[in-house]
Coordinates of C-alpha atoms and ligand atoms in Angstrom, one line a residue:
X467 CA -11.2 31.3 8.5
X468 CA -8.2 33.5 9.5
X469 CA -6.0 34.7 6.7
X470 CA -3.7 31.7 5.4
X471 CA -0.1 31.9 6.5
X472 CA -0.7 33.2 9.8
X473 CA -0.4 31.2 13.1
X474 CA -4.4 31.6 13.8
X475 CA -4.8 29.8 10.5
X476 CA -2.4 27.0 11.1
X477 CA -4.2 26.2 14.6
X478 CA -7.4 26.2 12.8
X479 CA -6.6 23.7 10.2
X480 CA -4.9 21.6 13.1
X481 CA -8.5 21.5 14.5
X482 CA -10.4 21.0 11.3
X483 CA -8.2 17.7 10.4
X484 CA -9.4 16.2 13.7
X485 CA -12.8 15.7 11.9
X486 CA -11.1 12.8 9.7
X487 CA -11.1 10.2 12.7
X488 CA -12.0 6.6 12.8
X489 CA -13.6 7.4 16.3
X490 CA -16.5 9.6 17.0
X491 CA -14.9 10.4 20.6
X492 CA -11.0 10.5 19.9
X493 CA -8.6 10.9 17.1
X494 CA -7.3 8.0 15.1
X495 CA -6.3 8.1 11.6
X496 CA -4.2 5.2 10.4
X497 CA -2.3 4.6 7.2
X498 CA -4.8 3.6 4.2
X499 CA -8.1 4.5 6.1
X500 CA -10.9 6.2 4.7
X501 CA -9.9 8.9 7.1
X502 CA -6.3 9.0 5.8
X503 CA -8.1 9.7 2.3
X504 CA -10.2 12.4 3.7
X505 CA -7.3 14.1 5.3
X506 CA -5.2 14.1 2.0
X507 CA -8.2 16.0 0.2
X508 CA -8.4 18.5 2.9
X509 CA -5.0 19.1 2.9
X510 CA -4.7 19.2 -0.9
X511 CA -7.1 22.0 -1.1
X512 CA -4.9 24.0 1.5
X513 CA -2.0 23.5 -0.5
X514 CA -3.7 24.8 -3.7
X515 CA -4.6 27.7 -1.9
X516 CA -0.8 28.3 -1.2
X517 CA 0.2 28.2 -4.6
X518 CA 1.2 24.7 -5.1
X519 CA 0.3 21.9 -7.5
X520 CA -0.5 18.5 -5.9
X521 CA -0.1 14.9 -6.1
X522 CA -0.6 11.9 -4.2
X523 CA 2.2 9.4 -4.7
X524 CA 2.3 5.6 -4.9
X525 CA 2.3 5.2 -1.4
X526 CA -0.4 7.4 -0.3
X527 CA 1.9 10.3 0.5
X528 CA 0.6 13.7 -0.5
X529 CA 3.0 16.2 -2.1
X530 CA 2.7 19.8 -3.1
X531 CA 5.4 21.7 -5.2
X532 CA 5.9 25.2 -6.9
X533 CA 9.1 25.8 -9.0
X534 CA 12.1 28.0 -8.0
X535 CA 10.3 31.1 -9.7
X536 CA 6.9 30.4 -7.7
X537 CA 4.9 28.7 -10.3
X538 CA 3.0 26.0 -9.3
X539 CA 4.4 22.8 -10.6
X540 CA 3.2 19.2 -10.5
X541 CA 5.1 17.2 -8.2
X542 CA 6.9 14.3 -9.9
X543 CA 7.9 16.2 -12.9
X544 CA 11.3 17.1 -14.0
X545 CA 12.4 20.3 -12.8
X546 CA 14.8 22.2 -10.4
X547 CA 16.0 20.0 -7.2
X548 CA 13.5 20.8 -4.4
X549 CA 13.8 21.7 -0.8
X550 CA 11.0 19.5 0.9
X551 CA 9.1 20.9 4.2
X552 CA 6.5 18.6 6.1
X553 CA 5.7 16.0 8.5
X554 CA 3.1 13.3 8.6
X555 CA -0.8 13.2 8.6
X556 CA -1.3 9.7 10.2
X557 CA -1.9 9.5 14.3
X558 CA -1.7 7.2 17.1
X559 CA -4.9 5.9 18.8
X560 CA -6.5 8.5 20.9
X561 CA -4.0 11.2 19.6
X562 CA -3.3 14.6 20.0
X563 CA -4.2 17.1 17.1
X564 CA -0.5 18.6 16.5
X565 CA 2.0 15.2 16.3
X566 CA 2.8 15.5 12.7
X567 CA -0.1 17.8 11.6
X568 CA 1.4 21.0 12.9
X569 CA 4.5 20.5 10.8
X570 CA 2.4 19.7 7.7
X571 CA 0.1 22.7 8.0
X572 CA 3.1 24.9 9.2
X573 CA 5.0 24.1 6.2
X574 CA 2.0 24.9 3.7
X575 CA 1.6 28.3 5.7
X576 CA 5.4 28.9 5.0
X577 CA 5.1 28.0 1.2
X578 CA 2.2 30.6 1.2
X579 CA 4.2 33.2 2.7
X580 CA 7.3 32.7 0.1
X581 CA 4.9 32.1 -2.8
X582 CA 5.9 35.4 -4.5
X583 CA 9.5 35.0 -3.5
X584 CA 12.0 33.5 -6.3
X585 CA 14.1 30.6 -4.8
X586 CA 17.2 29.0 -6.0
X587 CA 15.4 25.6 -5.6
X588 CA 11.8 24.3 -5.9
X589 CA 9.8 24.2 -2.9
X590 CA 8.1 21.1 -2.0
X591 CA 5.4 20.4 1.1
X592 CA 4.8 16.8 1.9
X593 CA 2.2 15.2 4.1
X594 CA 3.8 11.7 4.9
X595 CA 1.1 9.0 5.1
X596 CA 2.4 6.5 8.0
X597 CA 5.0 7.7 10.2
X598 CA 3.6 6.1 13.5
X599 CA 3.1 2.4 12.2
X600 CA -0.2 2.1 14.1
X601 CA -1.8 -0.2 11.8
X602 CA 0.8 -2.5 10.6
X603 CA 3.5 -2.2 13.4
X604 CA 6.3 -1.1 10.9
X605 CA 6.4 2.8 11.1
X606 CA 7.7 5.2 8.5
X607 CA 6.3 3.2 5.8
X608 CA 5.1 6.7 3.7
X609 CA 8.9 8.0 4.4
X610 CA 10.3 4.4 3.5
X611 CA 8.7 4.7 0.3
X612 CA 9.6 8.3 -0.7
X613 CA 13.2 7.4 0.4
X614 CA 13.5 4.3 -1.9
X615 CA 13.8 1.7 1.0
X616 CA 10.4 0.0 0.6
X617 CA 10.9 -3.9 1.5
X618 CA 8.8 -6.3 -0.2
X619 CA 8.8 -8.6 2.9
X620 CA 6.4 -5.6 4.5
X621 CA 3.6 -6.8 2.0
X622 CA 2.4 -9.5 4.1
X623 CA 2.0 -7.7 7.4
X624 CA -1.2 -7.6 8.6
X625 CA -3.5 -5.0 10.6
X626 CA -5.5 -6.1 13.7
X627 CA -8.5 -7.4 11.7
X628 CA -6.0 -9.5 9.3
X629 CA -5.8 -7.2 6.4
X630 CA -2.5 -7.2 4.8
X631 CA -0.6 -4.3 3.7
X632 CA -1.0 -5.5 0.2
X633 CA -4.9 -5.8 0.8
X634 CA -5.1 -2.3 2.2
X635 CA -3.0 -0.6 -0.8
X636 CA -5.6 -2.3 -3.2
X637 CA -8.5 -1.1 -1.1
X638 CA -6.9 2.5 -1.1
X639 CA -6.7 2.4 -4.8
X640 CA -2.8 2.3 -4.9
X641 CA -1.2 -0.4 -6.9
X642 CA 1.3 -2.3 -4.9
X643 CA 3.7 -3.4 -7.8
X644 CA 4.0 0.4 -8.4
X645 CA 5.4 1.5 -5.1
X646 CA 8.8 2.2 -6.3
X647 CA 7.6 5.0 -8.3
X648 CA 7.2 7.0 -4.9
X649 CA 11.1 6.9 -4.5
X650 CA 12.8 10.3 -4.7
X651 CA 16.4 10.7 -6.3
X652 CA 19.0 12.1 -4.2
X653 CA 19.8 14.4 -7.1
X654 CA 16.3 15.8 -7.2
X655 CA 16.4 16.9 -3.4
X656 CA 18.1 20.0 -1.9
X657 CA 17.1 18.8 1.6
X658 CA 14.1 17.8 4.0
X659 CA 13.2 20.2 6.7
X660 CA 10.4 19.1 9.4
X661 CA 8.8 21.3 12.2
X662 CA 7.1 19.4 15.3
X663 CA 6.3 19.8 18.7
X664 CA 9.2 18.6 20.8
X665 CA 6.8 16.0 22.7
X666 CA 9.0 16.2 25.9
X667 CA 9.8 18.5 28.6
X668 CA 13.1 20.1 27.3
X669 CA 12.2 23.5 25.8
X670 CA 9.4 24.0 28.3
X671 CA 12.0 23.7 31.4
X672 CA 14.3 25.9 29.6
X673 CA 11.6 28.6 28.9
X674 CA 12.0 28.8 25.2
X675 CA 9.5 28.3 22.4
X676 CA 11.6 26.6 19.9
X677 CA 15.1 24.6 19.5
X678 CA 16.8 23.1 16.6
X679 CA 17.3 19.1 16.7
X680 CA 20.8 17.7 16.5
X681 CA 19.9 14.0 16.0
X682 CA 17.1 11.5 16.3
X683 CA 17.1 8.2 18.3
X684 CA 17.4 5.1 16.5
X685 CA 14.5 2.9 17.0
X686 CA 13.3 -0.9 17.1
X687 CA 10.1 -2.3 17.7
X688 CA 9.2 -6.3 18.4
X689 CA 6.3 -8.6 19.1
X690 CA 7.0 -10.8 21.8
X691 CA 5.2 -13.8 22.0
X692 CA 5.0 -15.9 25.2
X693 CA 3.0 -19.3 24.9
X694 CA 2.0 -21.3 28.0
X695 CA -0.8 -23.4 28.7
X696 CA -4.4 -22.3 29.1
X697 CA -6.3 -24.4 31.8
X698 CA -8.9 -24.3 34.3
X699 CA -8.5 -21.3 37.0
X700 CA -9.8 -23.7 39.7
X701 CA -8.4 -26.8 39.0
X702 CA -5.0 -26.3 38.1
X703 CA -2.7 -25.8 41.0
X704 CA 0.3 -23.2 40.9
X705 CA 2.9 -26.0 40.5
X706 CA 1.1 -27.3 37.3
X707 CA 0.7 -23.7 35.6
X708 CA 2.4 -22.5 32.7
X709 CA 0.9 -18.9 33.0
X710 CA 1.8 -16.8 30.0
X711 CA 0.7 -13.6 31.3
X712 CA 2.6 -13.9 34.6
X713 CA 5.9 -14.8 32.6
X714 CA 4.7 -11.4 30.5
X715 CA 4.3 -9.6 33.7
X716 CA 7.8 -10.7 35.0
X717 CA 9.4 -9.5 31.9
X718 CA 7.7 -6.4 31.5
X719 CA 9.1 -5.2 34.9
X720 CA 12.4 -6.6 34.1
X721 CA 12.6 -4.7 30.7
X722 CA 11.8 -1.5 32.7
X723 CA 14.6 -2.2 35.1
X724 CA 17.2 -3.1 32.6
X725 CA 16.3 0.2 30.3
X726 CA 16.4 2.4 33.6
X727 CA 20.1 1.2 34.1
X728 CA 21.0 2.8 30.4
X729 CA 20.4 6.1 28.7
X730 CA 17.9 4.2 26.6
X731 CA 14.0 3.9 26.7
X732 CA 12.0 0.7 26.2
X733 CA 8.2 0.8 26.3
X734 CA 5.9 -2.2 26.3
X735 CA 2.7 -0.5 25.2
X736 CA 0.4 -3.4 24.5
X737 CA -0.3 -6.7 25.8
X738 CA -3.0 -9.1 24.4
X739 CA -4.0 -12.3 26.3
X740 CA -5.5 -15.5 25.0
X741 CA -8.2 -17.0 25.6
X742 CA -8.7 -13.8 27.6
X743 CA -11.7 -15.4 30.1
X744 CA -11.8 -14.8 34.0
X745 CA -11.8 -18.3 34.7
X746 CA -8.8 -19.4 32.2
X747 CA -5.3 -19.3 32.8
X748 CA -3.7 -17.4 29.8
X749 CA -2.4 -19.6 27.2
X750 CA -0.6 -16.8 25.3
X751 CA 0.4 -13.1 25.7
X752 CA 1.5 -11.0 22.9
X753 CA 3.4 -7.8 23.9
X754 CA 4.8 -5.2 21.9
X755 CA 8.2 -3.5 22.6
X756 CA 9.2 -0.1 21.4
X757 CA 13.1 0.6 22.0
X758 CA 14.8 3.9 21.4
X759 CA 18.4 4.8 22.1
X760 CA 20.6 7.8 21.3
X761 CA 23.2 5.5 19.4
X762 CA 22.0 2.1 17.6
X763 CA 25.1 0.4 19.8
X764 CA 23.2 1.4 23.0
X765 CA 19.6 0.2 21.7
X766 CA 21.0 -3.1 20.6
X767 CA 23.2 -3.9 23.6
X768 CA 19.7 -3.1 25.8
X769 CA 17.9 -5.6 23.1
X770 CA 20.5 -8.1 23.9
X771 CA 19.9 -8.0 27.6
X772 CA 16.2 -8.1 27.3
X773 CA 16.4 -10.9 24.8
X774 CA 18.4 -12.9 27.4
X775 CA 16.1 -11.9 30.3
X776 CA 13.2 -13.0 28.1
X777 CA 14.7 -16.4 27.5
X778 CA 15.9 -16.8 31.3
X779 CA 12.2 -16.1 32.2
X780 CA 10.6 -18.5 29.7
X781 CA 13.0 -21.2 31.1
X782 CA 12.0 -20.6 34.6
X783 CA 8.5 -20.7 33.8
X784 CA 8.1 -23.6 31.5
X785 CA 6.8 -21.1 28.3
X786 CA 8.0 -20.7 25.0
X787 CA 9.3 -16.7 24.0
X788 CA 8.9 -15.9 20.2
X789 CA 10.5 -12.7 18.7
X790 CA 9.5 -10.8 15.7
X791 CA 11.1 -7.8 14.8
X792 CA 8.4 -5.4 13.1
X793 CA 10.6 -2.1 12.5
X794 CA 14.1 -0.9 12.6
X795 CA 15.1 2.6 12.2
X796 CA 19.0 4.0 12.7
X797 CA 19.9 7.0 14.8
X798 CA 20.0 9.9 12.6
X799 CA 22.2 13.0 13.1
X800 CA 20.8 16.0 11.4
X801 CA 23.0 17.6 8.7
X802 CA 25.3 20.6 10.0
X803 CA 24.2 22.8 7.1
X804 CA 20.3 22.2 8.0
X805 CA 21.1 22.6 12.0
X806 CA 22.6 25.9 11.1
X807 CA 19.9 26.9 8.8
X808 CA 17.2 26.4 11.3
X809 CA 19.1 27.8 14.5
X810 CA 19.7 30.9 12.3
X811 CA 16.0 31.0 11.6
X812 CA 15.2 30.6 15.3
X813 CA 17.7 33.6 16.2
X814 CA 16.4 35.7 13.3
X815 CA 12.7 34.9 14.6
X816 CA 13.4 35.5 18.2
X817 CA 16.1 37.7 18.2
X818 CA 18.4 35.5 20.4
X819 CA 22.1 35.3 19.6
X820 CA 22.7 32.4 17.5
X821 CA 25.2 31.0 20.2
X822 CA 22.1 31.0 22.4
X823 CA 19.8 28.8 20.4
X824 CA 19.3 25.5 22.0
X825 CA 20.0 22.4 20.3
X826 CA 18.4 19.1 21.4
X827 CA 18.1 15.6 20.4
X828 CA 14.9 13.8 19.7
X829 CA 14.1 10.4 21.5
X830 CA 10.9 10.4 19.5
X831 CA 10.7 9.3 15.8
X832 CA 10.5 11.3 12.6
X833 CA 10.1 10.9 8.9
X834 CA 13.7 12.5 8.8
X835 CA 15.0 8.9 10.0
X836 CA 13.9 7.5 6.4
X837 CA 14.4 10.3 4.2
X838 CA 18.2 10.7 5.7
X839 CA 18.9 8.0 3.2
X840 CA 18.4 10.3 0.2
X841 CA 18.9 14.0 1.4
X842 CA 20.2 16.0 4.3
X843 CA 17.6 16.4 7.2
X844 CA 16.9 19.2 9.8
X845 CA 14.2 19.7 12.2
X846 CA 12.7 22.6 14.3
X847 CA 11.3 21.6 17.7
X848 CA 8.3 23.8 19.1
X849 CA 7.6 23.6 22.9
X850 CA 4.5 21.8 23.8
X851 CA 2.7 21.9 27.1
X852 CA 3.9 19.8 30.0
X853 CA 5.7 18.0 27.0
X854 CA 3.0 15.8 26.6
X855 CA 2.4 14.1 23.4
X856 CA 0.4 11.0 21.9
X857 CA -2.5 12.2 24.0
X858 CA -5.4 14.3 23.5
X859 CA -4.0 16.8 25.8
X860 CA -1.3 17.7 23.4
X861 CA -1.0 21.6 23.1
X862 CA 1.2 24.3 21.7
X863 CA 0.4 27.9 22.0
X864 CA -0.5 30.2 19.0
X865 CA 2.5 32.4 20.2
X866 CA 4.7 29.6 19.4
X867 CA 3.6 28.9 16.2
X868 CA 3.8 32.3 15.2
X869 CA 7.5 32.7 16.2
X870 CA 7.7 29.2 14.7
X871 CA 6.4 30.6 11.2
X872 CA 8.9 33.3 11.3
X873 CA 12.0 30.8 12.4
X874 CA 10.9 28.2 9.4
X875 CA 10.6 30.8 6.9
X876 CA 14.0 32.2 8.1
X877 CA 15.3 28.8 8.1
X878 CA 14.1 28.0 4.2
X879 CA 15.7 31.5 3.3
X880 CA 19.0 30.8 4.8
X881 CA 19.2 27.7 3.0
X882 CA 18.5 29.7 0.0
X883 CA 21.4 31.9 0.4
X884 CA 23.7 28.8 1.4
X885 CA 22.6 27.3 -2.1
X886 CA 23.2 30.6 -4.1
X887 CA 26.9 30.6 -2.6
X888 CA 27.6 26.9 -3.4
X889 CA 26.7 27.7 -7.1
Ligands
LIG1409 C1 6.3 8.6 16.9 O1 6.0 9.4 17.3 C2 7.3 7.9 17.5 O2 8.5 8.2 18.1 O3 7.1 6.6 17.7
LIG1410 MN1 5.2 12.9 14.9
LIG1411 MN1 3.7 10.4 17.0

């Protein structure tokens, strides 16, 4: 094993975490699964090695903490307010190994580098338990719990096997009625800083290893259910059909047309058809829809257009359209002081002038969207090859991770200087 705190150590730990997968041939680790528990155990050991004491909170998020003087300290105990570094440990299906995990492991490496350095605040590292929403449709469950935004309406949301969120909590060994204990208080936090691969092509196109994030897109997710009539594929003339899948196909192409005319993004990522037989006209089609916009107003205006188009298509084709919103998160501006600290870190690590450091907004979602409710948020982006993510080909170069480690460490020290000056 490479020495802790090095870029090689970070790369190796991201490789290690691929073991904790529900599929032998691919990486998939969802909220409250046995693999989630195993990944938490592995990461906990690395946190201990880095000089942090650890605790799993009431929503399955893993926390590590040291006091301002560097002493390991149990998360959740009273003490100085903390600067939190971290990201998430859950994945999409057939995931890459860096989305989320890189940010957690990199944060542990930075904590290790700073273990003998007194800071004016406590330092914590978090591995959030559910950023992607792969299992229950609602994303950011871990960071919503940590930011005190848990909505009891979520308890009955079920996974693909019909297991509800409440049942999954109990199976994982968590008490649903204690979820409020995971909530952090604003007065106990100095800020939340996350390192993440960019998941897009901007840094690579600019020939830059790192950038700081200015804002995160607002998101909404829906399940659209189209109900027609299942009938014989041979015996039913076209004039008598109410084909749910053909209606869905029209809607999918219309969604793309509508979104392309805006600066928002819209994706239908999954379709389920019933009864799903070669010789039966589909009676039901269930689609997921993911919407993102730089502004919430832009995103919401696109949704109004999609909703109207969906109802028009349903009317034309004699089918019924029902809509359930499963997730909504506001667009989030990174705090000016956090942007400045990350930009300073990048300038110091790369030797670039502060003015030439690239700031970019994130169309991808992050735990900071939830943490913004309780503390200031900042993010460091790393270049990833071909901008690809949510795919096993996700790749980041060890050289870029080495620069990111320096930049992230410098960003923490820049925040420490600010904090001292403000006292
Ligand atoms: C998470 O990666 C998201 O942007 O959906
Ligand atoms: Mn992520
Ligand atoms: Mn992701």
